[in-house]
mmCIF file of C-alpha atoms in Angstrom:
data_model
loop_
_atom_site.group_PDB
_atom_site.id
_atom_site.type_symbol
_atom_site.label_atom_id
_atom_site.label_comp_id
_atom_site.label_asym_id
_atom_site.label_seq_id
_atom_site.Cartn_x
_atom_site.Cartn_y
_atom_site.Cartn_z
ATOM 1 C CA LEU A 1 25.446 96.109 83.675
ATOM 2 C CA GLU A 2 25.056 93.592 81.007
ATOM 3 C CA GLN A 3 26.780 94.150 77.728
ATOM 4 C CA GLY A 4 24.798 96.831 75.946
ATOM 5 C CA ASP A 5 22.617 97.927 78.693
ATOM 6 C CA GLY A 6 22.592 101.186 80.288
ATOM 7 C CA GLY A 7 22.772 104.638 79.291
ATOM 8 C CA PRO A 8 25.951 106.905 78.944
ATOM 9 C CA LEU A 9 25.560 108.121 82.492
ATOM 10 C CA ALA A 10 25.246 104.581 84.055
ATOM 11 C CA HIS A 11 28.482 103.438 82.091
ATOM 12 C CA PHE A 12 30.266 106.750 83.161
ATOM 13 C CA TYR A 13 29.612 105.954 86.855
ATOM 14 C CA LEU A 14 30.457 102.317 86.609
ATOM 15 C CA ALA A 15 33.829 103.564 85.346
ATOM 16 C CA ARG A 16 34.201 105.740 88.148
ATOM 17 C CA SER A 17 33.446 102.905 90.596
ATOM 18 C CA TYR A 18 35.817 100.430 88.840
ATOM 19 C CA PHE A 19 38.418 103.152 89.202
ATOM 20 C CA ALA A 20 37.731 103.643 92.944
ATOM 21 C CA ARG A 21 38.269 99.939 93.440
ATOM 22 C CA GLY A 22 41.565 99.798 91.489
ATOM 23 C CA GLU A 23 40.031 97.853 88.601
ATOM 24 C CA TYR A 24 41.530 99.961 85.907
ATOM 25 C CA GLU A 25 40.842 97.509 82.732
ATOM 26 C CA PRO A 26 37.061 97.435 83.412
ATOM 27 C CA ALA A 27 37.174 101.139 84.058
ATOM 28 C CA LEU A 28 38.715 101.927 80.773
ATOM 29 C CA GLN A 29 36.174 99.565 79.224
ATOM 30 C CA SER A 30 33.367 101.457 80.819
ATOM 31 C CA TYR A 31 34.613 104.684 79.835
ATOM 32 C CA ASP A 32 34.828 103.538 76.200
ATOM 33 C CA LYS A 33 31.158 102.434 76.471
ATOM 34 C CA ALA A 34 29.982 105.562 78.118
ATOM 35 C CA GLU A 35 31.468 107.579 75.192
ATOM 36 C CA LYS A 36 29.943 105.175 72.457
ATOM 37 C CA ALA A 37 26.608 105.796 74.356
ATOM 38 C CA GLY A 38 26.884 109.564 74.124
ATOM 39 C CA TYR A 39 28.479 110.746 77.392
ATOM 40 C CA ASP A 40 30.671 113.808 76.980
ATOM 41 C CA ARG A 41 33.907 112.837 75.050
ATOM 42 C CA ASP A 42 36.272 115.125 77.164
ATOM 43 C CA GLN A 43 35.081 113.792 80.451
ATOM 44 C CA CYS A 44 35.620 110.168 79.216
ATOM 45 C CA ALA A 45 39.079 110.884 77.887
ATOM 46 C CA LEU A 46 40.114 112.573 81.275
ATOM 47 C CA GLY A 47 38.792 109.344 82.995
ATOM 48 C CA ARG A 48 40.763 107.176 80.684
ATOM 49 C CA ALA A 49 43.989 109.250 81.245
ATOM 50 C CA GLU A 50 43.531 108.770 84.971
ATOM 51 C CA ALA A 51 42.954 105.158 84.786
ATOM 52 C CA LEU A 52 45.749 104.475 82.371
ATOM 53 C CA ARG A 53 48.307 106.510 84.816
ATOM 54 C CA HIS A 54 47.110 104.668 87.825
ATOM 55 C CA HIS A 55 47.484 101.348 85.698
ATOM 56 C CA GLY A 56 51.062 102.256 85.325
ATOM 57 C CA ASP A 57 50.944 103.565 81.590
ATOM 58 C CA ALA A 58 51.742 107.377 82.097
ATOM 59 C CA ARG A 59 52.928 107.535 78.326
ATOM 60 C CA ALA A 60 49.473 106.266 77.067
ATOM 61 C CA ALA A 61 47.771 108.609 79.568
ATOM 62 C CA LEU A 62 49.746 111.603 78.042
ATOM 63 C CA LYS A 63 48.800 110.504 74.643
ATOM 64 C CA VAL A 64 45.054 110.691 75.539
ATOM 65 C CA LEU A 65 45.599 114.014 77.082
ATOM 66 C CA ASP A 66 47.390 115.300 74.112
ATOM 67 C CA ASP A 67 44.695 114.358 71.785
ATOM 68 C CA LEU A 68 42.255 116.746 73.579
ATOM 69 C CA SER A 69 41.919 120.319 72.580
ATOM 70 C CA GLY A 70 39.709 123.289 72.998
ATOM 71 C CA ALA A 71 38.038 124.516 76.260
ATOM 72 C CA VAL A 72 38.864 121.234 78.023
ATOM 73 C CA GLU A 73 42.515 122.209 78.171
ATOM 74 C CA GLN A 74 41.671 124.935 80.530
ATOM 75 C CA THR A 75 39.552 123.029 83.163
ATOM 76 C CA VAL A 76 40.983 122.149 86.634
ATOM 77 C CA GLU A 77 40.511 118.527 85.727
ATOM 78 C CA TYR A 78 42.653 118.607 82.694
ATOM 79 C CA LEU A 79 45.264 120.748 84.251
ATOM 80 C CA ALA A 80 45.508 118.395 87.394
ATOM 81 C CA GLN A 81 45.434 115.202 85.248
ATOM 82 C CA ARG A 82 48.246 116.514 82.958
ATOM 83 C CA ALA A 83 50.316 117.521 85.859
ATOM 84 C CA ALA A 84 50.110 114.201 87.664
ATOM 85 C CA THR A 85 50.917 112.462 84.332
ATOM 86 C CA VAL A 86 53.903 114.643 83.549
ATOM 87 C CA ALA A 87 54.930 114.144 87.219
ATOM 88 C CA ALA A 88 54.533 110.385 86.740
ATOM 89 C CA LEU A 89 56.809 110.529 83.709
ATOM 90 C CA GLY A 90 59.452 112.234 85.948
ATOM 91 C CA GLU A 91 60.409 114.484 83.018
ATOM 92 C CA ASN A 92 59.620 118.094 83.748
ATOM 93 C CA PRO A 93 59.302 119.238 87.524
ATOM 94 C CA THR A 94 58.848 122.916 86.460
ATOM 95 C CA GLU A 95 56.112 122.186 84.148
ATOM 96 C CA VAL A 96 54.248 119.984 86.888
ATOM 97 C CA ILE A 97 54.485 122.741 89.369
ATOM 98 C CA ALA A 98 53.072 125.281 86.824
ATOM 99 C CA LEU A 99 50.229 123.002 85.718
ATOM 100 C CA TYR A 100 49.220 122.421 89.444
ATOM 101 C CA GLU A 101 49.310 126.018 90.103
ATOM 102 C CA ARG A 102 47.242 126.787 87.152
ATOM 103 C CA ALA A 103 44.796 124.177 88.239
ATOM 104 C CA VAL A 104 44.564 125.751 91.883
ATOM 105 C CA GLU A 105 43.895 129.020 90.542
ATOM 106 C CA THR A 106 41.227 127.750 88.239
ATOM 107 C CA ASP A 107 39.560 126.050 91.415
ATOM 108 C CA ARG A 108 40.973 126.817 94.824
ATOM 109 C CA SER A 109 39.318 123.905 96.469
ATOM 110 C CA HIS A 110 40.004 121.180 93.882
ATOM 111 C CA PRO A 111 41.227 118.170 96.194
ATOM 112 C CA ALA A 112 43.621 116.396 93.663
ATOM 113 C CA ALA A 113 45.212 119.630 92.273
ATOM 114 C CA LEU A 114 45.849 120.907 95.941
ATOM 115 C CA PHE A 115 47.195 117.554 96.788
ATOM 116 C CA GLY A 116 49.452 117.363 93.797
ATOM 117 C CA LEU A 117 50.843 120.871 94.369
ATOM 118 C CA GLY A 118 51.303 119.930 97.936
ATOM 119 C CA LEU A 119 53.112 116.948 96.924
ATOM 120 C CA GLU A 120 55.442 118.796 94.785
ATOM 121 C CA HIS A 121 56.388 121.076 97.765
ATOM 122 C CA ASP A 122 56.641 118.308 99.994
ATOM 123 C CA ARG A 123 59.134 116.842 97.591
ATOM 124 C CA HIS A 124 61.153 120.093 97.427
ATOM 125 C CA GLY A 125 61.357 120.283 101.314
ATOM 126 C CA ASN A 126 58.667 123.174 101.595
ATOM 127 C CA ASP A 127 56.939 121.409 104.535
ATOM 128 C CA ALA A 128 55.001 124.579 105.512
ATOM 129 C CA THR A 129 53.426 125.140 102.132
ATOM 130 C CA ALA A 130 53.102 121.371 101.776
ATOM 131 C CA MET A 131 51.117 121.158 104.994
ATOM 132 C CA GLN A 132 48.667 124.202 104.214
ATOM 133 C CA LEU A 133 47.888 122.517 100.717
ATOM 134 C CA TYR A 134 47.318 119.191 102.270
ATOM 135 C CA LYS A 135 44.994 120.751 104.637
ATOM 136 C CA ARG A 136 43.042 122.469 102.096
ATOM 137 C CA ALA A 137 42.956 119.271 100.084
ATOM 138 C CA ALA A 138 41.681 117.255 103.113
ATOM 139 C CA ALA A 139 39.080 119.955 103.799
ATOM 140 C CA GLY A 140 37.495 118.948 100.446
ATOM 141 C CA PHE A 141 34.881 116.461 99.624
ATOM 142 C CA PRO A 142 35.558 113.822 98.824
ATOM 143 C CA THR A 143 38.438 113.981 101.194
ATOM 144 C CA HIS A 144 41.759 113.074 99.414
ATOM 145 C CA VAL A 145 43.283 110.113 101.146
ATOM 146 C CA GLY A 146 46.741 110.849 99.964
ATOM 147 C CA ALA A 147 46.421 114.296 101.411
ATOM 148 C CA LEU A 148 45.461 112.898 104.640
ATOM 149 C CA LEU A 149 48.292 110.287 104.767
ATOM 150 C CA ASN A 150 50.933 112.959 103.974
ATOM 151 C CA LEU A 151 49.430 115.389 106.274
ATOM 152 C CA GLY A 152 49.681 112.961 109.027
ATOM 153 C CA LEU A 153 53.202 112.351 108.241
ATOM 154 C CA LEU A 154 54.182 115.885 108.412
ATOM 155 C CA TYR A 155 52.272 116.099 111.871
ATOM 156 C CA GLU A 156 54.418 113.115 113.056
ATOM 157 C CA ASP A 157 57.620 115.218 112.002
ATOM 158 C CA GLN A 158 56.498 117.870 114.229
ATOM 159 C CA ASP A 159 55.612 115.450 117.144
ATOM 160 C CA LYS A 160 52.002 116.095 116.793
ATOM 161 C CA TYR A 161 51.011 112.660 117.070
ATOM 162 C CA ASP A 162 47.367 113.147 118.077
ATOM 163 C CA MET A 163 47.000 115.295 115.075
ATOM 164 C CA ALA A 164 48.620 112.572 112.888
ATOM 165 C CA ALA A 165 46.616 109.710 114.330
ATOM 166 C CA GLY A 166 43.426 111.780 113.550
ATOM 167 C CA CYS A 167 44.467 112.138 109.934
ATOM 168 C CA TYR A 168 44.654 108.226 109.801
ATOM 169 C CA ARG A 169 41.635 107.545 111.744
ATOM 170 C CA ARG A 170 39.482 109.680 109.344
ATOM 171 C CA ILE A 171 40.895 107.448 106.383
ATOM 172 C CA LEU A 172 40.063 104.276 108.314
ATOM 173 C CA GLU A 173 36.611 105.430 109.090
ATOM 174 C CA VAL A 174 35.898 105.355 105.284
ATOM 175 C CA PHE A 175 38.276 102.713 104.425
ATOM 176 C CA PRO A 176 38.697 100.311 107.404
ATOM 177 C CA ASP A 177 41.020 98.010 105.509
ATOM 178 C CA HIS A 178 43.277 100.759 104.314
ATOM 179 C CA PRO A 179 46.760 98.933 104.967
ATOM 180 C CA ARG A 180 48.889 102.150 104.995
ATOM 181 C CA ALA A 181 46.685 104.139 107.274
ATOM 182 C CA ALA A 182 46.263 101.292 109.629
ATOM 183 C CA LEU A 183 50.122 100.791 109.689
ATOM 184 C CA PHE A 184 50.730 104.469 110.111
ATOM 185 C CA LEU A 185 48.160 104.946 113.007
ATOM 186 C CA LYS A 186 49.994 102.030 114.811
ATOM 187 C CA ASP A 187 53.172 103.436 114.422
ATOM 188 C CA THR A 188 51.853 106.945 115.553
ATOM 189 C CA GLU A 189 50.297 105.443 118.686
ATOM 190 C CA ALA A 190 53.559 103.664 119.470
ATOM 191 C CA SER A 191 55.773 106.876 118.814
ATOM 192 C CA SER A 192 53.289 108.704 121.024
ATOM 193 C CA ASP A 193 53.607 106.357 123.946
ATOM 194 C CA GLN A 194 57.367 106.401 123.581
ATOM 195 C CA PHE A 195 57.335 110.223 123.658
ATOM 196 C CA TYR A 196 55.344 110.329 126.820
ATOM 197 C CA ASP A 197 57.569 107.350 128.355
ATOM 198 C CA GLU A 198 60.615 109.474 127.903
#
């Protein structure tokens, strides 16, 4: 899109595309253009918060979320974004879990909320709960890459190398150049061979 071209929907999805490619500055600019062109203010703000957090500025992301009010604060997307942002700041693990739990209660199949709650359980050593949450996140569409990576690692911990490899292969089918998935698959295949050699 050239400067000033396209409608609000085009700018919003251009922002989503930039975000997916890890191009956070252009994503932020496109969210601003989408909002100025008339796209939903709250959705643009949630997108900006996510982009800011991934860009390494969790404080600015939290400020964007703090400026929102009304019905948006009860949505799964808001709750998941706020939980991820508070987690990135590392300030209040209890609030993080409570926010993710509210998000999952709001939408029991939201991949990012399931992944985030799974990650918190994983961090606290609750492997069985984390595994169930990662499985649910991986079953959603689009599949959450982080959920597949972490699920694979938990399978490896249980010596279920074929299942771990299946998680990494699912990622590589969509993202053939994903460095961590490729590395983990190689390590899993090596571990599997070693296990059988013994």
